[in-house]
Coordinates of C-alpha atoms in Angstrom, one line a residue:
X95 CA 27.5 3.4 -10.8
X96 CA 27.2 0.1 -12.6
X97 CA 23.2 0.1 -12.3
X98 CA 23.1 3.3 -13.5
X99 CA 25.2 3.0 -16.5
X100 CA 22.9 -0.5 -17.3
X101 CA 20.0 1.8 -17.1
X102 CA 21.4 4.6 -19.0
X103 CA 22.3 2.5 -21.3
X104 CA 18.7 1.2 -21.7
X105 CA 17.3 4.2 -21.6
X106 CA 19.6 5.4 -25.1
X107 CA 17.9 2.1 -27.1
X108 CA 14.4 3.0 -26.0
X109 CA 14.3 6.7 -26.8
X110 CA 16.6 5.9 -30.3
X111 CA 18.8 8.3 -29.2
X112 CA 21.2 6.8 -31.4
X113 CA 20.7 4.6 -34.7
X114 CA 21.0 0.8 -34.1
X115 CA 24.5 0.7 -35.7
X116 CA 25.9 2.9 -34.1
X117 CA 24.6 1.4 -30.5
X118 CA 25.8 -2.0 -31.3
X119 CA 29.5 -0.2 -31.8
X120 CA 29.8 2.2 -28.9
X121 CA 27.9 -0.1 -26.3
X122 CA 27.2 -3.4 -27.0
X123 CA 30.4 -4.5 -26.1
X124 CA 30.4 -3.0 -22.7
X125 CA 27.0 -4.3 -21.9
X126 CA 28.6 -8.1 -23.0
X127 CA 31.2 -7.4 -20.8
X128 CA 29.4 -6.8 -17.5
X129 CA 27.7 -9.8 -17.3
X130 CA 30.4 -11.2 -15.9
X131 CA 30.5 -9.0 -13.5
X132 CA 31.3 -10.4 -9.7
X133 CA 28.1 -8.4 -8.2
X134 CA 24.9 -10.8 -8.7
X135 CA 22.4 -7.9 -8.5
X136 CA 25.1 -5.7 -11.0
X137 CA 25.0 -8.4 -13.5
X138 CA 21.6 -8.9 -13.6
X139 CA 20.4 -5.2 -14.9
X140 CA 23.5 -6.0 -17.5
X141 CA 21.5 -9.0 -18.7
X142 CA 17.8 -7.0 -18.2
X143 CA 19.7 -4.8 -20.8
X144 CA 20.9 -7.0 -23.0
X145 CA 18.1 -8.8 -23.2
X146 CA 16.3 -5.6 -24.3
X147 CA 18.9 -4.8 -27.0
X148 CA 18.3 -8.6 -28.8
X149 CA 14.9 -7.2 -29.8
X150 CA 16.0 -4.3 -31.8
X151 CA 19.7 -6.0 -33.1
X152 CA 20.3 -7.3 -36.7
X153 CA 20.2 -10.9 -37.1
X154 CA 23.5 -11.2 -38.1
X155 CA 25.0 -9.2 -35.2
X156 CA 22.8 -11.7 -32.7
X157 CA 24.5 -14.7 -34.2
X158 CA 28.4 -13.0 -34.4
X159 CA 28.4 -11.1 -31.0
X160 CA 26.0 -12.9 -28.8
X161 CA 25.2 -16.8 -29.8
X162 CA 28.2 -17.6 -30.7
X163 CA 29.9 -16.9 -27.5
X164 CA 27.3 -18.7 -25.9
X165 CA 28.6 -21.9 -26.8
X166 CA 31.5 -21.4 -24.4
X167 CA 30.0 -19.4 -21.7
X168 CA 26.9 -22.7 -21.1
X169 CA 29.8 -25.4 -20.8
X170 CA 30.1 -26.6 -17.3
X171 CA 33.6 -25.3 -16.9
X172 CA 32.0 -22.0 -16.5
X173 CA 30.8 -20.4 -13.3
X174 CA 27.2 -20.8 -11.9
X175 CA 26.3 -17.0 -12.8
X176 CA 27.4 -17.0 -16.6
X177 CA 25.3 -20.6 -16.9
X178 CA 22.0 -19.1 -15.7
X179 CA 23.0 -16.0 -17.7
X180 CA 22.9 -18.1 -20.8
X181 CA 20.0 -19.6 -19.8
X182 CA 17.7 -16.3 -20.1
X183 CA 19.5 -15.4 -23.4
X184 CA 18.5 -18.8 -25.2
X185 CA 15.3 -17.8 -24.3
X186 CA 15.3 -14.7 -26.0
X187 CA 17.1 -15.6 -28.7
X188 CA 14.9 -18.5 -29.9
X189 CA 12.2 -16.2 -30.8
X190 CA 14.6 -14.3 -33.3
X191 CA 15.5 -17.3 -35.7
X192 CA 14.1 -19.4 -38.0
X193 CA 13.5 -23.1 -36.6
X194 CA 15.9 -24.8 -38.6
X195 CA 18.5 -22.6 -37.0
X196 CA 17.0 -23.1 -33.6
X197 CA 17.3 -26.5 -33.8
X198 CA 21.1 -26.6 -35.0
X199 CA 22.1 -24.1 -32.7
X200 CA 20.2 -23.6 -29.9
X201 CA 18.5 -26.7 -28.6
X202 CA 21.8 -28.4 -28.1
X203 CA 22.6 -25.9 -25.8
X204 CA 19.3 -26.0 -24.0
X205 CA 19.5 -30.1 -24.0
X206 CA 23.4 -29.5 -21.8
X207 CA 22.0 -26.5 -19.8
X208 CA 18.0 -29.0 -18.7
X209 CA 21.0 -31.6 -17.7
X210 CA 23.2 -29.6 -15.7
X211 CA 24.7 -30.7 -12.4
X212 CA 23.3 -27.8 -10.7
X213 CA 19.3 -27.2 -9.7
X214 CA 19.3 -23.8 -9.8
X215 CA 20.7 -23.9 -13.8
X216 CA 18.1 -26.8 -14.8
X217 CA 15.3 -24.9 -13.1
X218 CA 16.3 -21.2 -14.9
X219 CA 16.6 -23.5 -18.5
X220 CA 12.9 -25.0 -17.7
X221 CA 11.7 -21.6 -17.3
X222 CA 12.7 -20.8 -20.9
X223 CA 11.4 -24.0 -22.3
X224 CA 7.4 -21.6 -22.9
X225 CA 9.3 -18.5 -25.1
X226 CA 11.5 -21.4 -26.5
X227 CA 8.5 -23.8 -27.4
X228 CA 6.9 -20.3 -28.6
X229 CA 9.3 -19.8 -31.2
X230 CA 10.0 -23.1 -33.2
X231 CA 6.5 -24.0 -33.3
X232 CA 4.4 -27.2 -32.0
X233 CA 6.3 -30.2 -33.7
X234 CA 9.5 -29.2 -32.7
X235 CA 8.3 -28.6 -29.1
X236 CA 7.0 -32.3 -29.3
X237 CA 9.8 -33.8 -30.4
X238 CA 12.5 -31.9 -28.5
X239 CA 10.8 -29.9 -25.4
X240 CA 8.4 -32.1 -24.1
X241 CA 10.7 -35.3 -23.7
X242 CA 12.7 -32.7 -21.1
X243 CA 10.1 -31.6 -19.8
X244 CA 9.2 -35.1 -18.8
X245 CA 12.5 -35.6 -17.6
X246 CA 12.7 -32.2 -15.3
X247 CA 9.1 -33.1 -14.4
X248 CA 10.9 -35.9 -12.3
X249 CA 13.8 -33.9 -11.2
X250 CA 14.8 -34.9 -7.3
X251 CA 14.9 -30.7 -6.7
X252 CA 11.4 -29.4 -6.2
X253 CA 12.3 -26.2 -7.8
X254 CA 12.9 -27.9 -10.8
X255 CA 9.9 -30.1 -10.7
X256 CA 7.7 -27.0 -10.1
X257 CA 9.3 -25.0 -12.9
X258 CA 8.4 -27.8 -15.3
X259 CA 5.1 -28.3 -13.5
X260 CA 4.2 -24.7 -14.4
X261 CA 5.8 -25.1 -18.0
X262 CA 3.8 -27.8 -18.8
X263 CA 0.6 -25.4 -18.2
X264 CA 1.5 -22.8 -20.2
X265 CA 1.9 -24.8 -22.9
X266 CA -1.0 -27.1 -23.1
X267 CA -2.1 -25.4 -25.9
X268 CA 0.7 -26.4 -27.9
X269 CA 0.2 -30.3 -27.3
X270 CA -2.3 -32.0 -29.3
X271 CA -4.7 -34.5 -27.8
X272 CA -3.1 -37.8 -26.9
X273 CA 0.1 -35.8 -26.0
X274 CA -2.2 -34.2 -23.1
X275 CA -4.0 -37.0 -22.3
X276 CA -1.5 -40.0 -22.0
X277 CA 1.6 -38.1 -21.1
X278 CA 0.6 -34.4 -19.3
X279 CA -2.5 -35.3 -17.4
X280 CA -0.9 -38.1 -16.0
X281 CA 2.5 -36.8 -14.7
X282 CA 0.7 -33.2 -13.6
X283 CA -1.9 -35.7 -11.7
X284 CA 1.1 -37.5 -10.2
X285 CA 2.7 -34.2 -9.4
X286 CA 0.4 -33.1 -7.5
X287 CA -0.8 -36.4 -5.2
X288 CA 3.4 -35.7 -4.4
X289 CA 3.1 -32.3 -3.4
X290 CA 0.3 -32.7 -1.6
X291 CA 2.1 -36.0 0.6
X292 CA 5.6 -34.3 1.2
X293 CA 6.1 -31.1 -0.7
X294 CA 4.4 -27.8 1.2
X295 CA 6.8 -25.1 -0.8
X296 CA 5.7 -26.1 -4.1
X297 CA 1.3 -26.0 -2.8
X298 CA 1.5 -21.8 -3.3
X299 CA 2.1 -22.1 -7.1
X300 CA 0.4 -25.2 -7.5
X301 CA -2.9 -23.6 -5.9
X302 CA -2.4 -21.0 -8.3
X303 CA -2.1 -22.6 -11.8
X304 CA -5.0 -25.1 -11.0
X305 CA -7.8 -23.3 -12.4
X306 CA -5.8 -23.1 -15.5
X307 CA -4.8 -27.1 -15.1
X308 CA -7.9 -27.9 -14.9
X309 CA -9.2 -25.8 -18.0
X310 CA -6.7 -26.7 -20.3
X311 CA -7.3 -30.5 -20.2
X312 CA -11.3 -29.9 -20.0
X313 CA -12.7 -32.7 -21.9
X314 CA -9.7 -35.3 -21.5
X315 CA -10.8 -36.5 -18.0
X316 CA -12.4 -39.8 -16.9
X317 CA -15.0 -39.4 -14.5
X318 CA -12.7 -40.8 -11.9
X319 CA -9.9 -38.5 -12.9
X320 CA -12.5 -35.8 -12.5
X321 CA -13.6 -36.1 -9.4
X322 CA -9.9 -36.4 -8.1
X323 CA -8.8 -33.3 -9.1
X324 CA -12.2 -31.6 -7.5
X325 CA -11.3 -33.5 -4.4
X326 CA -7.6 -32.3 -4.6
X327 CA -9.1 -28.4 -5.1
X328 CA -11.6 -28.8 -1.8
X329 CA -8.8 -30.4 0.0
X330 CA -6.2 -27.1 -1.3
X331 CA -9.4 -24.6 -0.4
X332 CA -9.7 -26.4 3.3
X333 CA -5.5 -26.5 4.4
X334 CA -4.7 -25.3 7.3
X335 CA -8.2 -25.1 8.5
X336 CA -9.4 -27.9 11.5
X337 CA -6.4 -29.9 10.2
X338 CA -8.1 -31.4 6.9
X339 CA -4.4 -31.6 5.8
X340 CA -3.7 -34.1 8.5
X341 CA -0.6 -32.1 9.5
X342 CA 0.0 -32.3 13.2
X343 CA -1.0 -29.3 15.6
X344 CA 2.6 -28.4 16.3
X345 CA 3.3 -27.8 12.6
X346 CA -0.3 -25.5 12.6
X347 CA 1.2 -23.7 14.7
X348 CA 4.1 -22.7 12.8
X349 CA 3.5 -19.1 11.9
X350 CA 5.1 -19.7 8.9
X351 CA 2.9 -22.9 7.5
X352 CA -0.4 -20.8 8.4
X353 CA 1.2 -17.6 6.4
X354 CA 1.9 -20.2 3.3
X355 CA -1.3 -22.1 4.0
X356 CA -3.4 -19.0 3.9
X357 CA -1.6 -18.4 0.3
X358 CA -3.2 -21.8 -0.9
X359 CA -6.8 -21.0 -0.2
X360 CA -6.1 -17.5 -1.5
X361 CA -5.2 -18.8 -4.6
X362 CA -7.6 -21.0 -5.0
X363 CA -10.4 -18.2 -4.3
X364 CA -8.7 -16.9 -7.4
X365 CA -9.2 -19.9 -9.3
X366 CA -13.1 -20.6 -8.1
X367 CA -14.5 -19.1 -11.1
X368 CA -12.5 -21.4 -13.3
X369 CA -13.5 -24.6 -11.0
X370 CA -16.7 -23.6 -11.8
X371 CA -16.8 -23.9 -15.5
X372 CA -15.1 -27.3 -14.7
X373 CA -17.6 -28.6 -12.6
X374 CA -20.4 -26.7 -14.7
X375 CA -23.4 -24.4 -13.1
X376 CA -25.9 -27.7 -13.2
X377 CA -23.5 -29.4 -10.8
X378 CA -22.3 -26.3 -8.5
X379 CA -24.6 -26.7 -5.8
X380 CA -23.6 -30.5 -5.3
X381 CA -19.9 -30.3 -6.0
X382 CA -19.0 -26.7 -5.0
X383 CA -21.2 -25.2 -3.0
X384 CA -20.1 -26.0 0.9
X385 CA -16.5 -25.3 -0.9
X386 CA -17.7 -21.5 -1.7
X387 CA -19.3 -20.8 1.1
X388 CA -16.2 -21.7 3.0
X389 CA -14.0 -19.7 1.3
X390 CA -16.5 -16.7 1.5
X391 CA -16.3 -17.0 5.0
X392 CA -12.3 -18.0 6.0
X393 CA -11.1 -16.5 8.7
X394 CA -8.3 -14.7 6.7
X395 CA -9.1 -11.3 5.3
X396 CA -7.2 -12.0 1.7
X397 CA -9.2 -15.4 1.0
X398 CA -12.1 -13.6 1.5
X399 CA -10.6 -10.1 -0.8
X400 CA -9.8 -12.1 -3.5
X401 CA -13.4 -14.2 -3.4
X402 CA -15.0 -10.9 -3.5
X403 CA -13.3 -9.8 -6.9
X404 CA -14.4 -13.1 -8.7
X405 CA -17.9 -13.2 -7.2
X406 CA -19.2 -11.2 -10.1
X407 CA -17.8 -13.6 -12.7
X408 CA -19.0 -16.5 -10.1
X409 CA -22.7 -15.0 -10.7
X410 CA -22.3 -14.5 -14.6
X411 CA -20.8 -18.6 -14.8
X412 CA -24.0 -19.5 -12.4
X413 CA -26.6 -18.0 -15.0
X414 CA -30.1 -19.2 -13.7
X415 CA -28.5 -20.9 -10.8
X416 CA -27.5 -17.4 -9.4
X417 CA -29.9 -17.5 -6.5
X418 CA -27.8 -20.0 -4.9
X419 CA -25.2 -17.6 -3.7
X420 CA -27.1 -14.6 -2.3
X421 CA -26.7 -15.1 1.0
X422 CA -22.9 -15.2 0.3
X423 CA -23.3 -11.8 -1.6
X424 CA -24.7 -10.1 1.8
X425 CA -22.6 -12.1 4.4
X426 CA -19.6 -10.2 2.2
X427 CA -21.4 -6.7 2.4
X428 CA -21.9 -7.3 6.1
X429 CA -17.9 -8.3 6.6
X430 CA -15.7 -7.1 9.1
X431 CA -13.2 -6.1 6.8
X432 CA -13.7 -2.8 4.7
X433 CA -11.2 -4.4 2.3
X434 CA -14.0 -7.1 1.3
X435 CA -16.4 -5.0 0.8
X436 CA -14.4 -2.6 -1.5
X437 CA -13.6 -5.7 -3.4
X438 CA -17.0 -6.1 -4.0
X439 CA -17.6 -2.8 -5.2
X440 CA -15.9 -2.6 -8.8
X441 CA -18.4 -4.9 -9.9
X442 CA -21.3 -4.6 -7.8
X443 CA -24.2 -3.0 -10.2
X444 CA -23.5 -6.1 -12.5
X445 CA -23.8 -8.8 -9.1
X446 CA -26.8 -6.9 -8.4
X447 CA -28.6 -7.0 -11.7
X448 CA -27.6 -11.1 -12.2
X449 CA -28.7 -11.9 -8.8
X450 CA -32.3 -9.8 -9.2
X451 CA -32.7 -11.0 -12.7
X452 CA -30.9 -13.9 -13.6
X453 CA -32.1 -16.7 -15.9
X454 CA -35.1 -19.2 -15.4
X455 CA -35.6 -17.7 -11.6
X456 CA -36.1 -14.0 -12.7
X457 CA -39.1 -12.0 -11.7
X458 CA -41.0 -10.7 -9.0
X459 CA -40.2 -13.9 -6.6
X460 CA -36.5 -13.9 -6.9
X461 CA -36.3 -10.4 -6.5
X462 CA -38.5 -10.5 -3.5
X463 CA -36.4 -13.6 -1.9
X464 CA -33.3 -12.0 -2.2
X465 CA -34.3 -8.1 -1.4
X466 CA -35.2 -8.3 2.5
X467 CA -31.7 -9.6 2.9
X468 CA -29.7 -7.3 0.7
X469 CA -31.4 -4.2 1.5
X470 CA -29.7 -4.0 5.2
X471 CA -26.8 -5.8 4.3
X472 CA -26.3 -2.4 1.9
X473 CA -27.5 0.0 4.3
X474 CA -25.0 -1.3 7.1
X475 CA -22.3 -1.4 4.3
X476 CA -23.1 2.4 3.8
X477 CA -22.9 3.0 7.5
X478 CA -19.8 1.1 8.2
X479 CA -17.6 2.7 5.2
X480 CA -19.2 6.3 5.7
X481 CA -17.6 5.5 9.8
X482 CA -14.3 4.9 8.3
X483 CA -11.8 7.3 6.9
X484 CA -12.0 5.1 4.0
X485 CA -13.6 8.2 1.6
X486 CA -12.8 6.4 -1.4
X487 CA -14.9 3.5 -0.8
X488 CA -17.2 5.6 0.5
X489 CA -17.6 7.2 -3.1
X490 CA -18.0 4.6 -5.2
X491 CA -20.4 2.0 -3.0
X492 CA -22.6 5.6 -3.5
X493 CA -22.1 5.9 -7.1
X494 CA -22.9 2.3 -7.1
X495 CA -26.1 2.8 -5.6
X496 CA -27.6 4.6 -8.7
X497 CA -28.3 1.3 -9.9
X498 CA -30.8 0.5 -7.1
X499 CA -34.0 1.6 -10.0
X500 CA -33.6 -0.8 -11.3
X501 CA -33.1 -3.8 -8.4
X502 CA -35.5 -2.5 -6.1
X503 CA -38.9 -0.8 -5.7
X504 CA -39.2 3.3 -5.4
X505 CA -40.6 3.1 -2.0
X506 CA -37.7 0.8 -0.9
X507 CA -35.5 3.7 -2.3
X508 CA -37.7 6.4 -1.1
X509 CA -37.4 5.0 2.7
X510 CA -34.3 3.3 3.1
X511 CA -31.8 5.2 1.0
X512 CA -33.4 8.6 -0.5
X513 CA -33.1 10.6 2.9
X514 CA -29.5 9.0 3.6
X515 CA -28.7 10.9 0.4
X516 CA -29.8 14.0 1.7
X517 CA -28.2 13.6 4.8
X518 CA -24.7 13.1 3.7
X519 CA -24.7 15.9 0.9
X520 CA -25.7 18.0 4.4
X521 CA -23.2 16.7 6.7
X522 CA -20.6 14.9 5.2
X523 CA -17.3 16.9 5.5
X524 CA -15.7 15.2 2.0
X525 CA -16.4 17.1 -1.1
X526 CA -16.4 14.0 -3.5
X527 CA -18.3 11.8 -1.0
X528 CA -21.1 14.6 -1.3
X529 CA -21.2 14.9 -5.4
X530 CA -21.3 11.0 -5.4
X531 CA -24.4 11.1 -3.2
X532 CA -26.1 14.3 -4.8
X533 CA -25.3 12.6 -8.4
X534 CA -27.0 9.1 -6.8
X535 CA -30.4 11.3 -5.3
X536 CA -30.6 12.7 -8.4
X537 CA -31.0 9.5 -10.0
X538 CA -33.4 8.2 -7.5
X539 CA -35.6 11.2 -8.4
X540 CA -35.6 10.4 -12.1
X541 CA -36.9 6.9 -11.7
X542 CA -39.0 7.8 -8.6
X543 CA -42.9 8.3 -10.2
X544 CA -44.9 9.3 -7.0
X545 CA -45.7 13.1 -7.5
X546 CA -45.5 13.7 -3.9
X547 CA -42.8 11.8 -3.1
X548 CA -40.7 13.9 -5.8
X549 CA -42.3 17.3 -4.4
X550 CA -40.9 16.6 -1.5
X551 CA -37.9 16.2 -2.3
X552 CA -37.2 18.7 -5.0
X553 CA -38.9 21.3 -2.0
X554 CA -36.0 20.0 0.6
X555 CA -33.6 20.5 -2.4
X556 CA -34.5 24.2 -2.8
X557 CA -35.2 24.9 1.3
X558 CA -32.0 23.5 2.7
X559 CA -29.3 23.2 0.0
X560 CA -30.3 26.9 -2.3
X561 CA -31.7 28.4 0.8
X562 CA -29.2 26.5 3.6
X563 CA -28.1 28.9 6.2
X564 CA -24.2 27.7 5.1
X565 CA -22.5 28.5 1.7
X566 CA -20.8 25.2 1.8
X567 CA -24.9 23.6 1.1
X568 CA -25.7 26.3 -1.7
X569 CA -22.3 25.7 -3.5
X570 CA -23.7 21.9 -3.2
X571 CA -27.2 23.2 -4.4
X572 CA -25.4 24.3 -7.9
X573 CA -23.8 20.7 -8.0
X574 CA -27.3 19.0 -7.7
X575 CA -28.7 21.2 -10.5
X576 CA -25.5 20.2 -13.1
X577 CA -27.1 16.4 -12.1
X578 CA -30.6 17.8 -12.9
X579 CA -29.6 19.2 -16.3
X580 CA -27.8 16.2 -17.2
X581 CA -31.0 13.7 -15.8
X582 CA -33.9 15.8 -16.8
X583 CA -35.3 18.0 -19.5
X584 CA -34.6 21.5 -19.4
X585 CA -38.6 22.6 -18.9
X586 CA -38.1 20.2 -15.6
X587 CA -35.2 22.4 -14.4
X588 CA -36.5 25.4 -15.4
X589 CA -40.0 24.7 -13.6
X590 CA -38.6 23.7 -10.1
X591 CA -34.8 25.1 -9.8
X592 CA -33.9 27.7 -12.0
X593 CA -35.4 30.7 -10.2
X594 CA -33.3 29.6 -6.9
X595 CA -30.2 29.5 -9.0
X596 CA -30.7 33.2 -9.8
X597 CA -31.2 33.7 -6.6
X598 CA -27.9 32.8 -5.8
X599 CA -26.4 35.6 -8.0
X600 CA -26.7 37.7 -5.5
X601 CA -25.1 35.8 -2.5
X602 CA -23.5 36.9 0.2
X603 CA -20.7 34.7 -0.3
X604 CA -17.9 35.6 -3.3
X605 CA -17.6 31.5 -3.7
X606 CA -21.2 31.4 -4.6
X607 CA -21.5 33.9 -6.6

């Protein structure tokens, strides 16, 4: 009943159902009321509502019914709940003042609450420190946010050091130079040398804000302080693999560590493409090459997912250097997992066109270098998805293909992919599966420029999909000629298909016609 009402309540301030005066008198109070409520989960969707309302409430209501209150309900006398309740709404509030007010008002509170006697309160408070920061601006936040931020940074609860590890990320922008370089590369560098030594919980989101570490103070490093937070990456991308970690076997074991290890090198899979523009493309094949390859080949199916989505941006950062990593590109067309290769597929015509024609190496040598690889390492990847009830997949890796003009030669087309087309319009029980592949054969005729070669297959065209012996091919036939009109000039269609359309006025079969 309670989560209801919180809801309900919601609901009436999104959809204006009332004005904003009238809301504030007939339900703010309630909603004020239930967050002291004895049920954790109940007084939460209180506070998810309240926290709504502050947006749309006069300033003047904010400061009578909601801030002032808050004075009381942050002093330590007060229970655990109402503490990390008024945690959350100094957050929101300090983006609804002006700073002056902020800083009378509200960081006091935020100073008592980032001291507290409890970890759980000084970790919620750290978490509001960004939407804090965010609203009084970048000298307030240096004189007042970053000294506790310093401070939580060495907190004895890990919780709270990781919530001001991942603070202090988010907010790099808002520190100027020196700040970053003498006081935040430092502590995060220190941070994570701990982490690494004693503190396995806090690796997952540590793994995961690296990349954007590592971007944010580009251009403050020393060579030295460089090269150890490379080292510290390739040592996150190998845990939990041959014991780099130098973690005993029993703890490898653990089902638990390999489930939270796995997480690390997922993340950082997700951050390769931003370790990359810190190592730069000149310097990828000495410092992050062997690190890639691994990754593209763990033995955990999500490490290798989530390298698949970035490879495309990989190939973009690589520019000319691009033809390093095409052996990667088909070893992930050729993997076990379906899920991999789908990954792949989003982006795939773009990965295609940057590895056949990227930079300095473009032309007729890369394209032939990389081609006798990737032209089975496609066709299997067609075979295996077209095997699986994975339709979908099936789809798009054949819409995909309609960029293959303009990687590969017509023959190559014209033997290795052209009469695939033909077969799965023919046999293939999945309507969608079948457009994508007539849509994809029509394309290959456009671009194909052999007279004969196109007879042919415009004549199989007419002879088994008009004239096929089932109505399921000649409905298919009138999907392949809405391709034609919309690939080729009307004279073309009218020349080669138009008579067999007529034709098919008079068929046997009602859907047909």
């Amino acid at each position: 009943m309670q989560l209801t009402a919180a809801y309900s309540f919601l609901t009436i301030l999104q959809e204006e159902s009332v004005p904003v005066h009238s809301y504030c008198l007939s339900f703010l109070q309630i909603i004020l009321q239930n967050l002291e409520h004895r049920d954790i989960g109940v007084s939460n969707a209180w506070l998810d509502t309240l926290l709504a309302v502050i947006d749309v409430l006069p300033k003047e209501t904010i400061r009578h019914e909601i801030l002032n209150p808050l004075v009381s309900k942050a002093q330590l006398s007060q229970t655990l709940q109402s503490r990390l309740t008024s945690c959350r709404i100094l957050g929101k509030l300090a983006s609804k003042f002006e700073a002056h007010i902020v800083k009378r008002d509200i960081l006091p509170l935020v100073e008592s609450l980032c001291q507290d006697v409890e970890y759980e309160v000084r970790s919620c408070m750290c978490r509001q420190l960004e939407l804090i920061a965010q609203g009084i601006g970048t000298e307030l936040t240096k004189a007042a946010i970053l000294p506790e931020l310093i401070e939580l940074a060495r907190d004895e609860g890990s919780s709270v050091r990781l919530a001001a590890f991942e603070t202090l990320v988010n907010l790099l922008s808002m520190f100027d130079h020196d700040d970053r370089s003498q006081i935040v590369l430092p502590l995060v560098k220190s941070f994570c040398e701990k982490s690494f030594k004693a503190d396995e919980s806090v690796l997952t989101s540590l793994s995961l804000h690296l990349g954007k570490l590592c971007h944010g103070l580009q251009g403050l490093f020393t060579q030295e302080q460089h090269m150890w937070f490379l080292e510290f990456y390739k040592k996150l991308c190998r845990i939990g693999l041959h014991q780099e970690n130098g973690h005993n076997d029993n703890q490898i074991e653990n089902m638990e560590l390999e489930k939270k290890y796995s997480t690390v090198r997922k993340n950082c899979a997700y951050n390769f493409p931003a370790m990359v523009v810190f190592v730069g493309a000149k310097n990828f094949h000495i410092d992050l090459y062997a690190t890639f390859f691994c990754l593209c080949h763990d033995p955990d199916v999500p490490v290798r997912y989530t390298i698949a989505l970035g490879f495309c941006e990989v190939c973009k950062l690589l520019g000319s250097n691009v033809y390093l990593i095409h052996k990667e590109l088909v070893a992930l067309l050729q993997d076990d997992s379906l899920e991999v290769v789908d990954a792949l597929l989003d982006h795939l015509t773009e990965t295609l066109e940057l590895m056949t024609s990227g930079g300095d190496n473009s032309g007729l040598d890369n394209k032939l270098m990389i081609v006798p690889d990737l032209v089975p390492a496609l066709t299997s990847a067609e075979q295996r998805v077209a095997n699986s009830l994975k339709w979908r997949s099936h789809e798009k890796l054949l819409q995909k293909f309609s960029c293959l003009p303009h990687i590969i030669s017509s023959d190559q087309i014209y033997y290795r992919f052209l009469h695939r087309m033909f077969t799965i319009i023919l046999t293939n029980n999945v309507l969608p599966v079948q457009k994508a592949a007539s849509r994809t054969l029509c394309i290959f005729l456009r671009y194909n420029r052999k007279q004969e070669q196109r007879h042919e297959i415009i004549q199989k065209l007419v002879e088994q999909l008009g004239q096929g012996k089932s109505y399921w091919n000649r409905q298919r036939f009138l999907d392949t000629c809405e391709y034609i009109m919309e690939f080729f000039s009307k004279s073309f269609f009218c020349k080669y298909f138009y008579l067999s359309v007529l034709e098919l006025t008079g068929d046997p079969v009602a859907n047909v016609r």
